[in-house]
Coordinates of C-alpha atoms and ligand atoms in Angstrom, one line a residue:
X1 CA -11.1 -25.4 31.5
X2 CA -13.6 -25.2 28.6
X3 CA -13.4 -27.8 26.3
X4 CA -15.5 -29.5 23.4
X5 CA -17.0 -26.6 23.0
X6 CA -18.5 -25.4 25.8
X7 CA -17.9 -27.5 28.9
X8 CA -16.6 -27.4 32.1
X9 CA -17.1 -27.8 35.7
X10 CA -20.6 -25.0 35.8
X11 CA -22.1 -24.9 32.3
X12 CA -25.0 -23.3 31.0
X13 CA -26.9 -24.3 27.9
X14 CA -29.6 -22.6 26.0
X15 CA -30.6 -25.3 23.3
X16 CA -30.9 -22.3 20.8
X17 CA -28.1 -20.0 22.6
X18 CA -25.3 -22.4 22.8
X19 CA -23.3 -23.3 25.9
X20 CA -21.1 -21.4 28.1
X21 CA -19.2 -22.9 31.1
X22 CA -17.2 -21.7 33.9
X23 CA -14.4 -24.2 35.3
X24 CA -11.8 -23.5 38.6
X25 CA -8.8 -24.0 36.4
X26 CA -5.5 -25.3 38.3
X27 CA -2.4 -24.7 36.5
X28 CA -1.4 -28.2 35.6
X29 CA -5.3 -28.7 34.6
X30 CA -5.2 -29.8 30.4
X31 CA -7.9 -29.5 28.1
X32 CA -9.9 -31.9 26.1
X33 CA -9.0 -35.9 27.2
X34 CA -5.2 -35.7 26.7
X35 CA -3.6 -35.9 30.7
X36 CA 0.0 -34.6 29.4
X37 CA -0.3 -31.7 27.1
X38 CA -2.0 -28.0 26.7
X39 CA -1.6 -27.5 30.5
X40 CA -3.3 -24.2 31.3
X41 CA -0.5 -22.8 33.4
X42 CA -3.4 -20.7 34.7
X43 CA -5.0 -20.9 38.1
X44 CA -8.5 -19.2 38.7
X45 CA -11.8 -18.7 37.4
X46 CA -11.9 -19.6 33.2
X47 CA -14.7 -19.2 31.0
X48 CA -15.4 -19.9 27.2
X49 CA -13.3 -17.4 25.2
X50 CA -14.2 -14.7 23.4
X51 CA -14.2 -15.7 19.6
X52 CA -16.7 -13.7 17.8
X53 CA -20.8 -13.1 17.9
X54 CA -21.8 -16.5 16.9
X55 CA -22.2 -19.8 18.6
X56 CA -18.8 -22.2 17.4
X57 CA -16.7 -24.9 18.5
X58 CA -13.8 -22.8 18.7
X59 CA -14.4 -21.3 22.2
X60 CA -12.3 -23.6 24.6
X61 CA -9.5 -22.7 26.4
X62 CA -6.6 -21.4 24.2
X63 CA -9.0 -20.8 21.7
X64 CA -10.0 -17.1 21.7
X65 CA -8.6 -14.1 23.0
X66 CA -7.2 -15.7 26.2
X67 CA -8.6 -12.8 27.8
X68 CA -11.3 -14.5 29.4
X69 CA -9.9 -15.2 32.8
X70 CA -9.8 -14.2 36.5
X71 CA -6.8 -14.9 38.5
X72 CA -7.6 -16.2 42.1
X73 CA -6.3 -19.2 43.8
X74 CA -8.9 -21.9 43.1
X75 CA -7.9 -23.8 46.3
X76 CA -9.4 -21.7 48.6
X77 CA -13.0 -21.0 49.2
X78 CA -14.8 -18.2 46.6
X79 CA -18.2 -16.7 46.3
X80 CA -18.8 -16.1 42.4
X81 CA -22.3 -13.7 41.7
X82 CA -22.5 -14.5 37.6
X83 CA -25.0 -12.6 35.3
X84 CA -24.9 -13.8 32.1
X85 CA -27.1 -12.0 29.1
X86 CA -27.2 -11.3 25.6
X87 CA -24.1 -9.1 23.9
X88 CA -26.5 -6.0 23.2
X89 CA -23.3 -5.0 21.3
X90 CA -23.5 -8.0 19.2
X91 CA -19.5 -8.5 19.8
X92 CA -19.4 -11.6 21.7
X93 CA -22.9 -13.8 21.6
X94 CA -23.0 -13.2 25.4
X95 CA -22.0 -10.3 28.2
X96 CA -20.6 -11.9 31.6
X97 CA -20.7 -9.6 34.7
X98 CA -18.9 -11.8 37.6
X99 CA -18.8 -10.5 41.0
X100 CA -16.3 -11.9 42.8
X101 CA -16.2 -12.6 47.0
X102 CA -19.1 -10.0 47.8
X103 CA -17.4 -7.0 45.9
X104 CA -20.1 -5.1 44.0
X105 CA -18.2 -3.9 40.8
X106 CA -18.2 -6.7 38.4
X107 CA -15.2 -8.0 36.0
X108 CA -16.9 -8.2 32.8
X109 CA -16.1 -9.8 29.4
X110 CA -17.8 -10.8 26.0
X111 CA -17.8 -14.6 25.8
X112 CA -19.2 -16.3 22.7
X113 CA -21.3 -20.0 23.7
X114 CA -20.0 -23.1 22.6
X115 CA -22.0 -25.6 20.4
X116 CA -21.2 -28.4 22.7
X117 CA -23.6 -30.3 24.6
X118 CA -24.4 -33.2 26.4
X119 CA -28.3 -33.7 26.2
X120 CA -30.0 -31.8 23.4
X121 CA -32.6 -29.3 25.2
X122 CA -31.7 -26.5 27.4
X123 CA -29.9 -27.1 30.8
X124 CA -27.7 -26.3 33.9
X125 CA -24.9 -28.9 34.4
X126 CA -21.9 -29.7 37.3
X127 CA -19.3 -31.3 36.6
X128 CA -16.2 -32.3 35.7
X129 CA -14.6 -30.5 32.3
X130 CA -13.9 -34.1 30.1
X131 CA -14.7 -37.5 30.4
X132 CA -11.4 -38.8 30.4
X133 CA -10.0 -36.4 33.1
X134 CA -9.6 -37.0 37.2
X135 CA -10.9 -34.0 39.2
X136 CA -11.9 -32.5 42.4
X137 CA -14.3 -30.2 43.4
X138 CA -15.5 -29.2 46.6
X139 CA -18.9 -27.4 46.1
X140 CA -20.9 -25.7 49.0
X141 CA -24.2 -24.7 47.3
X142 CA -25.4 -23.2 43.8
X143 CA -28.7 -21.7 42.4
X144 CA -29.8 -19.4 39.9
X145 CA -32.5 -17.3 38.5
X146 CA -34.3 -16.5 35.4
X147 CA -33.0 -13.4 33.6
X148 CA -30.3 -11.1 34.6
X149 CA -30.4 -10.2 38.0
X150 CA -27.8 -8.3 39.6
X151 CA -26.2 -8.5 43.5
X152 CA -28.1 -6.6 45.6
X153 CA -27.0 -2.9 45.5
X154 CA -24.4 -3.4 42.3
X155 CA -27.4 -1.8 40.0
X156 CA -25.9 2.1 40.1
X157 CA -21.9 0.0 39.7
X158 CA -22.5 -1.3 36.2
X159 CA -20.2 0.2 33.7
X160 CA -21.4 1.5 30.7
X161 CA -23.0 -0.4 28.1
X162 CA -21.6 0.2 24.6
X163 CA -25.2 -1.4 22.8
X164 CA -24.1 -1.1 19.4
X165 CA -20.9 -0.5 17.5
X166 CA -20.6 -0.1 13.8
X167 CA -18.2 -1.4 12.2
X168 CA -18.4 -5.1 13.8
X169 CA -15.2 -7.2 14.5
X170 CA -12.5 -7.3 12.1
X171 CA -14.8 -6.2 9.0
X172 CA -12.9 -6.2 6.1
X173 CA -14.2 -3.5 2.8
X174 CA -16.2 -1.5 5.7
X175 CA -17.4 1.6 3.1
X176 CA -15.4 4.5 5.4
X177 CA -18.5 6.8 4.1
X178 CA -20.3 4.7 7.0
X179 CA -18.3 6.1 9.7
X180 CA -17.8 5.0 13.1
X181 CA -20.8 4.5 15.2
X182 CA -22.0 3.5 18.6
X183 CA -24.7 3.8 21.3
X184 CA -24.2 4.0 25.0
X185 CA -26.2 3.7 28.0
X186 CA -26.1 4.1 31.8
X187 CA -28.5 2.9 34.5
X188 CA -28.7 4.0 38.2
X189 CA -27.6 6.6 39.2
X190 CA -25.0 6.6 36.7
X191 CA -24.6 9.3 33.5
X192 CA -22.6 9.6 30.2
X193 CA -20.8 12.7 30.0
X194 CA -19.1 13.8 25.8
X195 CA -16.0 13.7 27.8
X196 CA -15.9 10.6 28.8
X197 CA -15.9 9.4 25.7
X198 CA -12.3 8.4 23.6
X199 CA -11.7 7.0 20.3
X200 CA -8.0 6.3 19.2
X201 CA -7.8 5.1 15.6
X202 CA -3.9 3.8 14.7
X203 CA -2.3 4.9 17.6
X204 CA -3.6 8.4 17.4
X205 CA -6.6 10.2 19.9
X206 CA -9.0 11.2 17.4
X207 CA -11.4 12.0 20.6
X208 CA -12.0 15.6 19.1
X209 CA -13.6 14.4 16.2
X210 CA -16.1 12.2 17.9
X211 CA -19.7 13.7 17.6
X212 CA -21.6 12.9 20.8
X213 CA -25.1 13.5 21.1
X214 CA -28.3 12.3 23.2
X215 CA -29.3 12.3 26.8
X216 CA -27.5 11.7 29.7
X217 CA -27.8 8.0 30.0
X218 CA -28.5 7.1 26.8
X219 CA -25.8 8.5 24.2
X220 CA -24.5 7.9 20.5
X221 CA -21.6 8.6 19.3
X222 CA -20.1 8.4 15.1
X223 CA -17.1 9.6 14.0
X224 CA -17.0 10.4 10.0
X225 CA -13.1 10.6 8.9
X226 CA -12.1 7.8 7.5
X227 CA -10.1 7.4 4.9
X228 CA -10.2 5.1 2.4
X229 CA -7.9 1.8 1.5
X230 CA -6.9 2.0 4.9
X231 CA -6.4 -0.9 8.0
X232 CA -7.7 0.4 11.3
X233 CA -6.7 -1.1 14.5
X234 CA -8.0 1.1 17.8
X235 CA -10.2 1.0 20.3
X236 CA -13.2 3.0 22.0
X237 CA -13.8 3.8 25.8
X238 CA -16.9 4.8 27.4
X239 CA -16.3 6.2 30.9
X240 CA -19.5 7.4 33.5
X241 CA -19.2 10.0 35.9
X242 CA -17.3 8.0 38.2
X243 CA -14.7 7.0 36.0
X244 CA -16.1 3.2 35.4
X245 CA -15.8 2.6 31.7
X246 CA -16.4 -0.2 28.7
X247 CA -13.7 -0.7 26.1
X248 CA -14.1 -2.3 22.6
X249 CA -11.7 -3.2 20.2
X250 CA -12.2 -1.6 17.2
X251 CA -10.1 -4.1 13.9
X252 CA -11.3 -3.1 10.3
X253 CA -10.2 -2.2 6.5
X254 CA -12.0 1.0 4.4
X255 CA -10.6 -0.7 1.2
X256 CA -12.8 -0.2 -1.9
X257 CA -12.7 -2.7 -4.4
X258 CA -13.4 -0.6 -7.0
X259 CA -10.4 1.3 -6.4
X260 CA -7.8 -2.2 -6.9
X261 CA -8.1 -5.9 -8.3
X262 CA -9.4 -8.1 -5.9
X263 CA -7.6 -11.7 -6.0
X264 CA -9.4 -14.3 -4.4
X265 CA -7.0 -17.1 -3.1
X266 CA -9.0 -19.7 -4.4
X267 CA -9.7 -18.3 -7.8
X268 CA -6.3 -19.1 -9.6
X269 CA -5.8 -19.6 -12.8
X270 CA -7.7 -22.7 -14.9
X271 CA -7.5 -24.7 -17.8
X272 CA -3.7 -23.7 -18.3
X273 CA -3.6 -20.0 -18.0
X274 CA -7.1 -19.4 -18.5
X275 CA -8.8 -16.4 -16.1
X276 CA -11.5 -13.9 -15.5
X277 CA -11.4 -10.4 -14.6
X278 CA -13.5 -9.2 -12.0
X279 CA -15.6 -12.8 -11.6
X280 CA -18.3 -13.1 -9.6
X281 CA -18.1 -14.3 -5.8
X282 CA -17.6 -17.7 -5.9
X283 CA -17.6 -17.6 -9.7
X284 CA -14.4 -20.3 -10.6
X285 CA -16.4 -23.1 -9.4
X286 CA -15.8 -25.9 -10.6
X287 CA -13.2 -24.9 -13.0
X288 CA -10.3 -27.4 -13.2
X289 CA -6.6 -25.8 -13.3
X290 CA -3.6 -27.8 -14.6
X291 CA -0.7 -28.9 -12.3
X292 CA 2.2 -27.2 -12.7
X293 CA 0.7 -24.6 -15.3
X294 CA -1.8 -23.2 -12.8
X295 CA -0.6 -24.7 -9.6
X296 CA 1.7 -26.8 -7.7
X297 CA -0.2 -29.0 -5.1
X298 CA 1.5 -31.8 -3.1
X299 CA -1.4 -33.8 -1.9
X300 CA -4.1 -35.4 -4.8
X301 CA -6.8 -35.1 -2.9
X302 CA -8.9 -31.7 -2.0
X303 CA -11.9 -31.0 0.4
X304 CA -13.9 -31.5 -2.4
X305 CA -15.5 -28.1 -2.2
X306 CA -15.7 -25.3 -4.8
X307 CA -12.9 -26.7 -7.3
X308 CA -12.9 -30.0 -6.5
X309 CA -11.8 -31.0 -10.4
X310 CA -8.5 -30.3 -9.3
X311 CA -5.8 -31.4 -6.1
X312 CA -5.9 -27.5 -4.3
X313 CA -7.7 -27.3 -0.6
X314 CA -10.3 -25.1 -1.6
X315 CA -12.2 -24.5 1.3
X316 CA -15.0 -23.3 3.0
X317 CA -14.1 -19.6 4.3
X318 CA -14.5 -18.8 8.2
X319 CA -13.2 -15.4 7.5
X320 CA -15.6 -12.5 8.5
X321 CA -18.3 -12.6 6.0
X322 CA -17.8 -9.9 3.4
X323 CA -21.1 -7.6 2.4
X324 CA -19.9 -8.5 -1.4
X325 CA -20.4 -12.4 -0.3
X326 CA -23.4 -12.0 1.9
X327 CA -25.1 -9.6 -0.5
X328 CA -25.0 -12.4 -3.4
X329 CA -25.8 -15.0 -1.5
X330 CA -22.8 -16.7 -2.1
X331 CA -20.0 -18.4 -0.2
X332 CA -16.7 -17.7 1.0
X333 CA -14.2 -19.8 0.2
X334 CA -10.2 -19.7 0.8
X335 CA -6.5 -22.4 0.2
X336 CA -6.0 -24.7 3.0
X337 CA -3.7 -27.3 3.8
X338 CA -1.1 -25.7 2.2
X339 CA 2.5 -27.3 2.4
X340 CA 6.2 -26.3 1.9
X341 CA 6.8 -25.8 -1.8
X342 CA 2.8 -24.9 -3.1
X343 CA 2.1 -22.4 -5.5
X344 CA -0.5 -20.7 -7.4
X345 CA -1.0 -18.9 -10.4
X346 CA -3.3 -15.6 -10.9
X347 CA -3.7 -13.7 -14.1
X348 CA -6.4 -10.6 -14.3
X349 CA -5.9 -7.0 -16.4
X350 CA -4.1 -4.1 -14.2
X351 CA -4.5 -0.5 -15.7
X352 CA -1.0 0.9 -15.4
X353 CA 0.2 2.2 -12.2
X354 CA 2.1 1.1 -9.2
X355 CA 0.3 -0.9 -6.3
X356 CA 0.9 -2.1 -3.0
X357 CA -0.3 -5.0 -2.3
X358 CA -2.4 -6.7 1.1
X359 CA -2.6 -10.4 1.4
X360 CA -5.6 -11.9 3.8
X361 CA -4.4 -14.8 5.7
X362 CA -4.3 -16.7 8.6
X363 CA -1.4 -18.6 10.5
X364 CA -0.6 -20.6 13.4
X365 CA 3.1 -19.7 12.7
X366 CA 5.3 -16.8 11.7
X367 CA 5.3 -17.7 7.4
X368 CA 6.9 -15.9 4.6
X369 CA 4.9 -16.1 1.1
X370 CA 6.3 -15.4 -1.9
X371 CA 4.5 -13.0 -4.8
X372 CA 6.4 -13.4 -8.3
X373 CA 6.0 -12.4 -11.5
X374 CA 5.2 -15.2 -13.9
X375 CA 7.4 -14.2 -17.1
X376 CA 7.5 -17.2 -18.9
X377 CA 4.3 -18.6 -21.1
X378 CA 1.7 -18.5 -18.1
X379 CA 0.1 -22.3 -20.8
X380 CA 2.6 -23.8 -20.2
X381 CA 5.1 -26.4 -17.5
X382 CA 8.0 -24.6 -16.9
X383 CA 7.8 -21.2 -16.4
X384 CA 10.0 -18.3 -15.4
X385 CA 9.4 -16.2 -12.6
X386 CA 10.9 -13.2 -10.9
X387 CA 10.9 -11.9 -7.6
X388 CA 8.0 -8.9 -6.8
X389 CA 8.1 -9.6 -2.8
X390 CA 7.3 -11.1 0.2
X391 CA 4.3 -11.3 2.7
X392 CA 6.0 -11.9 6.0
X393 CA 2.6 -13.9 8.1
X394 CA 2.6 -12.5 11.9
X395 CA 0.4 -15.4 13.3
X396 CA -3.3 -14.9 13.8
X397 CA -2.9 -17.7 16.7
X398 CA -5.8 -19.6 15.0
X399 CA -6.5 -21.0 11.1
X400 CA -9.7 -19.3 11.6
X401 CA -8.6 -15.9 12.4
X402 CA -7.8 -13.7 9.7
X403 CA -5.3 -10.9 9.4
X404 CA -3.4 -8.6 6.4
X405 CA 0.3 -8.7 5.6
X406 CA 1.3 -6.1 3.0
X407 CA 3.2 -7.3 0.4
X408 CA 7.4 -5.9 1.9
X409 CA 10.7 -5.7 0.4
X410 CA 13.7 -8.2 1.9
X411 CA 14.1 -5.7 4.8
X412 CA 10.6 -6.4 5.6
X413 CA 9.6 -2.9 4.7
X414 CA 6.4 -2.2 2.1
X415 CA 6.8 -1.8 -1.2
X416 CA 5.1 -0.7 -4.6
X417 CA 4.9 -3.0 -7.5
X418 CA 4.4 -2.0 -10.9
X419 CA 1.7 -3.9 -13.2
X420 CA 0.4 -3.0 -16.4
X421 CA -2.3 -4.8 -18.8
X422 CA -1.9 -9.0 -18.4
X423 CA -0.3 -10.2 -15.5
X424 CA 0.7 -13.5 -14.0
X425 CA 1.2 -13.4 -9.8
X426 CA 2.3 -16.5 -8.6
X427 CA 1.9 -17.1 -4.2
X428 CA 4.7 -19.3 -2.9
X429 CA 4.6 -21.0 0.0
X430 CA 8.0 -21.9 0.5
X431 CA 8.0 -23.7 4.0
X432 CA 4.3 -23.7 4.9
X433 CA 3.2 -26.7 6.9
X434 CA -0.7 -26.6 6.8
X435 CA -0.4 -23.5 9.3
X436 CA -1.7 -21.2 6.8
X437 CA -4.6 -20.3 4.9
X438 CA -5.0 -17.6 2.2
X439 CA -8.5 -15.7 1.4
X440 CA -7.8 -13.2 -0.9
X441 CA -5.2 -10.4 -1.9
X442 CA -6.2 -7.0 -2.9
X443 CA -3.8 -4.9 -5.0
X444 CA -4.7 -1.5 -4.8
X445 CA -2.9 2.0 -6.1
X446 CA -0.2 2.8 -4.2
X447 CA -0.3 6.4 -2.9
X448 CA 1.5 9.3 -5.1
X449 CA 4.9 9.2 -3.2
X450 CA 6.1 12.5 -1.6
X451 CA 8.7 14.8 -3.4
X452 CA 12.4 14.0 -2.8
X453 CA 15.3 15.5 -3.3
X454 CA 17.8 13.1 -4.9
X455 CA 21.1 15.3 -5.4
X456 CA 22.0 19.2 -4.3
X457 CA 25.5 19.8 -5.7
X458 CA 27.7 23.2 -5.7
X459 CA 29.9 23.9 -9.1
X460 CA 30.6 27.5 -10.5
X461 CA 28.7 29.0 -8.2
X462 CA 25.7 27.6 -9.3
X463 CA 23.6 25.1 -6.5
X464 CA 21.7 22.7 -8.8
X465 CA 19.0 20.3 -6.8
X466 CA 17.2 17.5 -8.3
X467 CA 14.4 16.1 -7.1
X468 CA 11.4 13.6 -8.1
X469 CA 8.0 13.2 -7.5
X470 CA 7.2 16.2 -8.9
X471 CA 6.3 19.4 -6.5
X472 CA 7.5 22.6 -6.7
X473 CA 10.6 24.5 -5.2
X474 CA 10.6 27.4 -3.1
X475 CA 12.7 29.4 -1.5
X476 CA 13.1 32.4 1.1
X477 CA 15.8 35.0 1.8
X478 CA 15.8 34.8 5.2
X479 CA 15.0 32.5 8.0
X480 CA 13.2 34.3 10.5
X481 CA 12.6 34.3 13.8
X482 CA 16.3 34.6 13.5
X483 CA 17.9 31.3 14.7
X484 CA 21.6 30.3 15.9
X485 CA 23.2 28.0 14.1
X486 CA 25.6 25.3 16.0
X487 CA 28.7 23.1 14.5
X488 CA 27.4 19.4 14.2
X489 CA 30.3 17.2 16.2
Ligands
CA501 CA1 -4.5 -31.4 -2.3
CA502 CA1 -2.2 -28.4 -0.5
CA503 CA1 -11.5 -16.2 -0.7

């Protein structure tokens, strides 16, 4: 399997490009030097994994999407035809079109190259995946050429090539004014009809609202209703004439700052309950917060980076880099190495209202932090809190990976909060055990709720109904089509 960042039994290297390697994985095979543990419990063909469009340790094995993979037994004598070449999409840092035993129709995945390397320059390596590890591999002959070259005869069998998709993966404040957007071409004999191409968007096939233009083989596609403050998880496939199609995963937020208060995790209060409204990015560093006034830390040292006057794990972010972020210049930073019993204070000005509220985070395991109103004297030890909610943390399967949690009730289901003028929010971390991070939480308006009708009684002949949420009432004498009415058992 890949390990160290891009090694394994074929590897490729680009000293610029990063490394990719390609290992026939058994399924007691480990990776990295340890014999006894992360056993793939895999057999076939593995690959780096796909993490993202830029070249990072973090592509071995159990490292990425797991997604990167071809079943086959790797016992038996196989035939692999591997084209390897720049993600035009710009999703992974590489396209892999592997055509397996003679077939002509490829398996093909985004893979991102590894910054591993044995020898500094460019190169094309055989061998085993570790240093430490025994292995076996019978090898009858290799070779390669220069540029992507395809089998003979698979030219007019490539799938669709989705060049360019708008918003990248797992964006976060993507301005939904921007739309969806994505170019597509064919080669061959191959072409791109409308039809072939589907968008769903939260479960639901919004196909009809995709605006398809351009020539046969060469197509682009944007879809313009988006909404705003809202978390988009869906996907968008590209099918040719004969049915052959690409997929992308499509993971992005339209939130608008402007719209909520924007908490970074690492800007917490400072210098006993001092704070900023609206700071700039990165703009609390330095400052130095006061234990158990602004924060509860258990360890008294930090990474040193961004508030390093005090014991929190500020970090480094290695979230998707916001426009806000990127735009200033600045970096992202988030809370590591946080442990059972942490806390930390934020105080900023809401206008009146209530306001849901999404926490960014990462986890390695199922977490529940808590979001409390600080009551008590926000200067000083000792203060009194009460409950607002919690943020129940599905894992992201890597402290890298970022994903939101909305802020939910005991039943785990989402609730409003309601903040006017100076607030305190404290974020608990009851039981964490370094398998979190936290880079920001945005508290935005909450949408108006619907009218409901809260009480419809019957005295004196008179029906009285009660509702909230405003609306209006309305009536009609008659329901028609007529309808027959049956006895509920
Ligand atoms: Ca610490
Ligand atoms: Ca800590
Ligand atoms: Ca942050």
């Amino acid at each position: 399997m890949t390990s160290d960042g891009g090694k394994g039994n074929f590897v490729v290297r680009q000293s610029l490009g990063g490394a990719i390697a390609f290992s026939l994985t058994q399924t007691n095979d480990t990776t990295g030097g340890a014999t006894n543990v992360n056993r793939a419990n895999f057999a076939g063909l593995t690959m780096n994994e796909f993490n993202g469009n830029q070249v990072n340790a973090n592509v071995n094995f159990g490292q990425g999407t797991g997604t990167n993979v071809i079943a086959l037994d790797p016992t038996q004598w196989h035939e692999f035809w591997i084209v390897l070449r720049k993600d035009p999409a710009n999703i992974g840092t590489h396209q892999g079109f592997i055509y397996l035993d003679g077939s002509l129709t490829p398996l093909v995945f985004r893979i991102t190259a590894g910054d591993g390397n044995d020898y500094p320059q460019s190169y094309i390596a055989f061998g085993g995946t570790a240093t430490p590890q025994n292995w076996a591999l019978d090898v009858d002959f290799f070779g390669y050429k220069i540029g992507a070259e395809f089998p003979p005869g698979a030219f007019d069998k490539i799938p669709p090539d989705i060049t360019a998709l708008s918003p990248g993966d797992n964006v976060t404040f993507y301005p939904p004014g921007n739309g969806i957007s994505l170019s597509v071409t064919t080669q061959g004999t191959n072409s791109l009809p409308p039809s072939g191409f589907k968008l769903t968007l939260n479960g639901a096939d919004v196909s009809g609202g995709l605006n398809v233009t351009g020539t046969p083989q060469s197509r682009t596609a944007t879809y313009t209703n988006l909404a705003t403050n809202t978390i988009y998880k869906g996907e968008i496939m590209v099918s040719d004439q004969a049915g052959r199609s690409s997929t992308n995963k499509l993971l992005f937020d339209t939130f608008v700052e402007s719209t909520g208060v924007l908490i970074e995790a690492e800007d917490y209060n400072f210098n006993s309950g001092q704070f900023a409204d609206n700071p700039a990015p990165a703009g609390y560093f330095g400052f130095a917060a006061t234990p158990l006034v602004d924060y509860f830390d258990k360890t008294d040292t930090t990474f040193g980076t961004y508030r390093d006057a005090d014991e929190v794990d500020t970090q480094s972010g290695t979230d998707t880099v916001r426009a806000k972020y990127s735009d200033a210049g600045a970096t992202e930073y988030d809370v590591g190495l946080v442990e059972a019993g942490e806390w930390l204070n934020y105080t900023r000005t809401y206008p009146a209202g209530n306001y849901n509220v999404f926490l960014r985070a990462s986890a390695t395991a199922p977490q529940q932090l808590l979001l409390d109103r600080v009551t008590g004297d926000r200067t000083q030890p000792n203060q009194t809190t009460t409950s607002l909610g919690t943020f129940s943390i599905t894992p992201t399967g890597r402290l890298n990976v970022y994903g939101y949690t909305q802020l939910n009730d005991a039943s785990g289901n989402p609730l409003s909060v309601n903040l006017s003028g100076v607030q305190t929010l404290r974020l608990t971390a009851p039981n964490a055990n370094i398998d979190v991070q936290e880079n920001f939480f945005f508290v935005v308006p909450a949408p108006a709720a619907p009218p409901r009708i809260t009480s419809a009684t019957i005295s004196n002949g008179m029906i009285t109904i009660l509702w909230a949420n405003g609306g209006t009432l309305q009536s009609k004498t008659s329901l028609d089509p007529q309808i027959t009415w049956t006895d509920l058992e």
